[in-house]
Structure formats: structure tokens, C-alpha cells
Coordinates of C-alpha atoms in Angstrom, one line a residue:
M63 CA -50.6 91.4 18.6
A64 CA -51.8 94.7 17.0
N65 CA -50.4 93.6 13.6
K66 CA -51.9 90.2 13.7
R67 CA -55.0 89.7 11.5
I68 CA -56.9 86.9 9.8
D69 CA -55.8 86.3 6.2
E70 CA -59.0 86.3 4.2
P71 CA -58.1 83.9 1.4
T72 CA -56.9 81.2 3.8
G73 CA -58.7 82.1 7.0
T74 CA -55.4 81.7 8.9
R75 CA -54.1 84.3 11.4
T76 CA -50.8 86.0 10.5
V77 CA -47.9 86.2 12.9
G78 CA -47.7 90.0 12.8
H79 CA -44.5 90.2 10.7
E80 CA -44.5 92.1 7.4
W81 CA -41.7 92.9 5.0
D82 CA -42.1 94.6 1.7
G83 CA -45.8 93.6 1.7
I84 CA -45.1 90.0 2.5
E85 CA -46.7 88.5 5.6
E86 CA -46.2 85.1 7.4
L87 CA -49.1 82.9 8.2
D88 CA -49.3 81.2 11.6
T89 CA -50.2 77.8 10.2
P90 CA -50.4 75.2 12.9
L91 CA -48.1 72.1 12.6
P92 CA -49.7 68.9 11.4
R93 CA -50.9 66.8 14.3
W94 CA -49.1 63.7 13.0
W95 CA -45.8 65.6 13.1
L96 CA -46.4 66.9 16.6
W97 CA -47.0 63.3 17.9
T98 CA -43.9 62.1 16.1
F99 CA -41.9 64.8 17.8
Y100 CA -43.3 64.0 21.2
L101 CA -42.5 60.3 20.7
T102 CA -38.8 61.1 19.8
V103 CA -38.6 63.1 23.0
V104 CA -39.9 60.2 25.0
F105 CA -37.5 57.8 23.2
A106 CA -34.5 60.0 23.9
I107 CA -35.3 60.2 27.6
G108 CA -35.7 56.4 27.7
Y109 CA -32.4 55.9 25.8
V110 CA -30.5 58.2 28.2
I111 CA -31.8 56.2 31.1
A112 CA -31.2 52.7 29.7
Y113 CA -27.9 53.1 27.8
P114 CA -24.6 55.0 28.2
A115 CA -25.2 58.5 27.0
W116 CA -23.7 61.4 29.0
P117 CA -19.9 61.7 28.7
M118 CA -18.0 62.4 31.9
I119 CA -14.3 62.9 32.8
D120 CA -13.1 59.3 32.4
K121 CA -16.2 57.4 31.3
A122 CA -19.9 57.8 30.3
T123 CA -23.0 57.2 32.3
Q124 CA -23.6 53.5 32.6
G125 CA -27.3 53.2 31.9
V126 CA -29.6 50.9 33.8
L127 CA -29.2 48.0 31.3
G128 CA -25.4 47.9 31.8
W129 CA -24.8 47.5 28.0
T130 CA -21.7 48.7 26.3
S131 CA -20.4 48.3 22.8
R132 CA -17.1 47.1 24.2
G133 CA -18.9 44.5 26.2
Q134 CA -20.8 43.3 23.2
L135 CA -17.6 43.1 21.2
A136 CA -16.0 41.0 23.9
K137 CA -18.9 38.6 23.9
E138 CA -18.8 38.2 20.1
M139 CA -15.0 37.7 20.2
T140 CA -15.4 35.1 22.9
A141 CA -18.0 33.3 20.9
A142 CA -15.8 33.4 17.8
D143 CA -12.8 32.1 19.8
Q144 CA -14.9 29.2 21.1
A145 CA -16.1 28.3 17.6
R146 CA -12.5 28.5 16.3
A147 CA -11.3 26.4 19.2
T148 CA -13.9 23.7 18.4
M149 CA -13.0 23.7 14.8
R150 CA -9.3 23.4 15.6
E151 CA -10.0 20.5 18.0
Q152 CA -11.9 18.7 15.2
L153 CA -9.0 19.3 12.8
A154 CA -6.5 18.0 15.3
R155 CA -8.5 14.8 15.6
T156 CA -9.1 14.3 11.9
P157 CA -6.4 12.5 9.8
I158 CA -5.4 14.7 6.9
E159 CA -6.4 12.1 4.3
R160 CA -9.9 12.0 5.7
L161 CA -10.4 15.7 5.9
G162 CA -12.3 15.8 2.6
E163 CA -15.0 13.6 4.1
D164 CA -16.4 16.5 6.2
S165 CA -17.3 19.3 3.7
E166 CA -18.0 21.8 6.4
L167 CA -14.8 21.2 8.3
M168 CA -12.9 21.2 4.9
Q169 CA -14.4 24.7 4.1
Q170 CA -13.3 26.0 7.5
A171 CA -9.8 24.5 7.1
V172 CA -9.5 26.1 3.6
A173 CA -10.5 29.5 5.0
G174 CA -8.0 29.2 7.8
G175 CA -5.3 28.0 5.4
A176 CA -5.9 31.0 3.1
A177 CA -5.1 33.4 5.9
A178 CA -2.0 31.4 6.8
F179 CA -0.9 31.3 3.2
R180 CA -1.1 35.1 2.9
V181 CA 1.3 35.4 5.9
N182 CA 3.8 32.6 5.2
C183 CA 3.7 31.6 1.5
V184 CA 3.1 34.6 -0.7
Q185 CA 6.7 35.7 -0.5
C186 CA 7.7 32.8 -2.9
H187 CA 4.5 31.5 -4.5
G188 CA 2.8 34.9 -4.9
S189 CA -0.5 36.2 -3.7
G190 CA -2.3 34.2 -6.4
A191 CA -0.1 31.1 -5.8
A192 CA 1.1 31.3 -9.5
G193 CA 4.8 31.0 -8.5
S194 CA 7.7 32.2 -10.6
Q195 CA 9.5 30.4 -13.5
E196 CA 12.4 32.8 -13.2
L197 CA 13.0 31.9 -9.6
G198 CA 11.8 28.3 -9.7
Y199 CA 8.8 28.6 -7.4
P200 CA 6.1 26.2 -8.6
N201 CA 2.6 27.2 -9.6
L202 CA 0.2 25.8 -7.1
N203 CA -2.9 26.3 -9.2
D204 CA -2.2 23.7 -11.9
D205 CA -2.3 19.9 -11.7
D206 CA 1.4 19.2 -12.1
W207 CA 3.0 17.9 -8.9
L208 CA 6.5 16.7 -8.3
W209 CA 5.7 14.7 -5.2
G210 CA 1.9 14.3 -5.3
G211 CA -1.1 16.6 -5.1
D212 CA -3.4 14.7 -2.7
L213 CA -4.0 16.1 0.8
K214 CA -1.6 13.6 2.4
A215 CA 1.2 14.3 0.0
I216 CA 0.8 18.1 0.2
H217 CA 0.7 17.9 4.0
Y218 CA 3.9 15.8 4.0
T219 CA 5.7 18.4 1.8
L220 CA 4.6 21.2 4.0
T221 CA 5.6 19.4 7.2
H222 CA 9.1 18.4 6.1
G223 CA 9.9 20.8 3.3
I224 CA 12.0 20.2 0.2
R225 CA 15.8 19.6 0.7
Q226 CA 15.5 21.0 4.2
P227 CA 18.7 20.7 6.1
G228 CA 18.4 18.9 9.4
D229 CA 15.2 17.0 8.6
D230 CA 15.8 13.3 7.7
E231 CA 12.3 13.0 6.2
T232 CA 12.5 16.0 3.9
R233 CA 11.7 15.6 0.2
T234 CA 15.0 15.2 -1.7
S235 CA 15.8 14.8 -5.3
Q236 CA 19.0 15.6 -7.2
M237 CA 19.4 16.0 -11.0
P238 CA 23.0 15.5 -11.9
P239 CA 24.7 18.1 -14.0
F240 CA 25.6 17.0 -17.6
A241 CA 28.0 19.8 -18.3
G242 CA 30.8 18.3 -20.5
A243 CA 28.8 15.1 -21.1
F244 CA 27.6 16.1 -24.6
D245 CA 28.9 18.1 -27.5
N246 CA 26.8 20.9 -29.0
A247 CA 25.2 18.6 -31.6
Q248 CA 24.3 16.0 -29.0
L249 CA 22.9 18.6 -26.6
D250 CA 20.6 19.9 -29.4
Q251 CA 19.5 16.4 -30.2
L252 CA 18.6 15.7 -26.6
V253 CA 16.7 19.0 -26.3
D254 CA 14.8 18.2 -29.4
H255 CA 13.7 14.9 -27.9
V256 CA 12.7 16.5 -24.6
L257 CA 10.6 19.0 -26.5
S258 CA 9.1 16.2 -28.7
L259 CA 7.7 14.6 -25.6
S260 CA 5.1 17.4 -25.4
G261 CA 4.8 17.9 -29.1
K262 CA 7.0 20.9 -29.4
A263 CA 9.7 19.6 -31.7
E264 CA 10.7 16.6 -33.9
S265 CA 13.0 14.0 -32.3
S266 CA 15.8 12.0 -33.9
R267 CA 17.0 8.5 -33.3
A268 CA 20.2 9.9 -31.8
G269 CA 18.2 12.2 -29.5
A270 CA 16.0 9.4 -28.3
Q271 CA 19.0 7.2 -27.6
L272 CA 20.7 10.0 -25.6
Y273 CA 17.5 10.4 -23.6
A274 CA 17.2 6.6 -23.0
D275 CA 20.8 6.4 -21.9
N276 CA 20.7 9.4 -19.5
C277 CA 17.2 10.4 -18.6
V278 CA 14.8 7.4 -18.6
A279 CA 15.7 6.2 -15.2
C280 CA 14.1 9.2 -13.5
H281 CA 11.8 10.8 -16.1
G282 CA 10.4 7.6 -17.7
A283 CA 10.4 6.5 -21.3
S284 CA 7.5 8.8 -22.3
G285 CA 8.5 11.6 -19.9
G286 CA 5.8 10.8 -17.3
G287 CA 8.1 11.6 -14.4
N288 CA 8.4 9.8 -11.1
R289 CA 6.9 11.1 -7.9
E290 CA 9.0 8.7 -5.7
L291 CA 12.0 10.6 -6.9
G292 CA 10.5 14.0 -7.4
A293 CA 11.4 13.8 -11.1
P294 CA 9.1 16.2 -13.1
R295 CA 6.9 15.2 -16.0
L296 CA 8.3 16.3 -19.4
N297 CA 5.4 15.3 -21.6
D298 CA 3.0 18.1 -20.6
A299 CA 2.9 21.9 -21.2
I300 CA 3.9 22.8 -17.6
W301 CA 7.5 23.7 -16.9
L302 CA 9.1 24.8 -13.6
R303 CA 12.1 26.5 -15.1
G304 CA 10.8 27.4 -18.6
S305 CA 10.3 25.5 -21.9
S306 CA 12.6 27.5 -24.2
R307 CA 15.6 25.7 -25.7
E308 CA 17.9 27.9 -23.7
A309 CA 16.1 27.1 -20.4
I310 CA 16.2 23.4 -21.1
K311 CA 19.8 23.4 -22.0
R312 CA 20.7 25.3 -18.9
Q313 CA 18.8 22.8 -16.7
I314 CA 20.5 19.9 -18.4
L315 CA 24.0 21.3 -18.1
D316 CA 23.7 23.0 -14.7
P317 CA 20.5 22.0 -12.9
R318 CA 18.9 24.5 -10.5
M319 CA 17.5 22.8 -7.5
G320 CA 15.2 24.7 -5.2
M321 CA 14.6 24.5 -1.5
M322 CA 11.4 24.9 0.5
P323 CA 11.5 25.3 4.3
K324 CA 9.7 22.8 6.5
W325 CA 6.8 24.2 8.5
E326 CA 6.8 21.7 11.2
G327 CA 8.0 23.6 14.3
R328 CA 7.3 26.9 12.7
L329 CA 3.6 26.5 12.6
D330 CA 1.4 24.4 14.8
P331 CA 0.1 21.1 13.4
V332 CA -3.4 22.3 12.8
T333 CA -2.3 25.4 10.8
V334 CA -0.1 23.1 8.7
K335 CA -3.2 21.0 8.0
M336 CA -5.2 24.1 7.1
L337 CA -2.4 25.2 4.7
A338 CA -2.5 21.7 3.0
A339 CA -6.3 22.0 2.6
Y340 CA -6.0 25.5 1.1
V341 CA -3.2 24.5 -1.4
H342 CA -5.3 21.4 -2.3
S343 CA -8.3 23.7 -3.0
L344 CA -6.5 26.0 -5.4
G345 CA -7.5 24.0 -8.4
G346 CA -4.7 21.5 -8.8
G347 CA -5.4 19.3 -5.9
E348 CA -6.1 15.7 -6.7
D349 CA -7.5 12.5 -5.2
F350 CA -5.1 9.6 -4.6
I351 CA -7.4 7.1 -6.3
E352 CA -7.6 9.1 -9.5
V353 CA -3.8 9.6 -9.6
A354 CA -3.2 5.9 -9.1
K355 CA -5.2 5.3 -12.3
D356 CA -2.7 7.3 -14.4
P357 CA -0.1 4.8 -15.8
E358 CA 2.3 7.7 -16.5
V359 CA 2.5 8.7 -12.8
E360 CA 4.2 6.5 -10.3
V361 CA 2.7 7.1 -6.9
D362 CA 4.1 6.1 -3.5
E363 CA 1.4 5.5 -0.9
Q364 CA 3.9 6.7 1.7
P365 CA 4.6 10.3 0.4

């Protein structure tokens, strides 16, 4: 106390400490700061009483409100499960071909299908669903479909698979091998005609005749394909196994036929519907009415 004095320039008492001629003023705290501090003390006391706060050996104090973060999470999870169950019940009742009539339900189905796709389909079709020409996995983002790209057709393919052993309703197509059927000149002529269907080469009369004799029955006169048979279009720029001359020759001589597993029995029916909705949403999905207007595409109403 003996060292305390009033600082003349400021009129404030010093605290009595001095070091190398420097003294500290005993400036009082601002009143607003003190009241804020007191309020935080009151809030802390109230929080400790109302909520879990003090850790003990195997648990924390309960708090008079009985609230816990685990309890809140359980309520949110229960609410989410109930909403999901309601959505799945709606999906189960909705025929796949009418799913697009309910935009909200369709959005929920697409979201659920995206999750199912990441678990079950990316191994072959890739994370972006672009497929692989080298392995013969189709690109699901384009608008080229062997069996149809409307919701009902996609759902049927997912349900029964492609060339799935043990399923009498599976999609099945078989291109015969033509190894030994043509000499080298004829094979080149036929490849030229196939490429000419998409404007990639010039055809000859001999090549056109070879195509008419061996390929028209499945692929159509102009290469439009046939969805009843699973015969691909040859007059567009989309190729499952590649569009090079070597790739086309290989497919003519020794066709490579892929297999897709059926998901009926592996996944529940609602999940299969959601997968169909997601695949349809990728960009290549089509409406049945629009497809039926295309004279180059033969569509079966029973996919």
C-alpha cells in the first residue's frame, strides 16, 4: 500500500509495482465486461444443473432435463427409419412403370438406387457407370439400349439378368460365330458395310449383299437393331466392343457374349426398383412412348 499512489496524468491509482521506472495502473474493468462475466458464470451453473456435465467413473451426471446426445441421435435415427420405411412402402405399392408420375418418390428412389449402385454395380459398370469396352460392360449414361431403356425394361433386366443360368425369364441373345464363313476379302467387304451404316466407311454391293444374307435378320436392313432379340444398333456411334476394324472382325468371327447376374433374390424388390430408377436417371433413360415412335427400334411391350 505504501508504494501505491495516484498517477497525475490519468488520475488513476497505481498497483504499487514498479520495474525499471515502469508502473502499472489499477484501471477498473469496464462495467459491461463485468456483467458479461457474471452472466457466463450464471449460465455455466444453470448448464451444469440442466445437462450432463461432470464425468464420473462409468457415466456423467444426468442433468435435470435428462437430455443426452446419444438419446437425441437415437430419436433422429428412429425418425429417419420411419421416413425410409414409409418411402419403401410407397415404392412397394407403386408399379415400376408408374414411378415417374410421382416426382418426389422418384427422387427418393434415385437417391436410394445410387447407394445400391455403389455397392453392387460399380465393379463392372464403374463408379461413373461408363462401363468398359475392353471387358464388354455397357455404358449406362448413353441412350443406346440392347433391351430397352424405359423403367419397366431396365427393371426387368435387373430382375432376371442377362444370360443368367437357372432363370427361364432371363434376357438371352446369341450371335453365331462366322469363323470360316468368309474369306479375307469378303470379311473386309462386310466390315466396310457395317462401318458404312454409321458413316465411317464406303460400302460395296458385295458387302451389302453379305450383310443382307447374314445380318439383316437380327440387326435390320439399316442397322437399327432389334430389342426383342437384344441385337445392337449398328448405325450409331456407340459400340459395346469397339468400332475399330479389328474389333468388328473379332466380333463377327468369334462373338463375345457377356453375362449379367440377376438381382432378384440377391436384393429385395424395393431395392431393385430403386436401382432401376437410378440407372434410368443417369441420362440415357427413355420413355416408352418416345421409343415407340422410332421406326428403327423394334420395341416389345413385354420386356
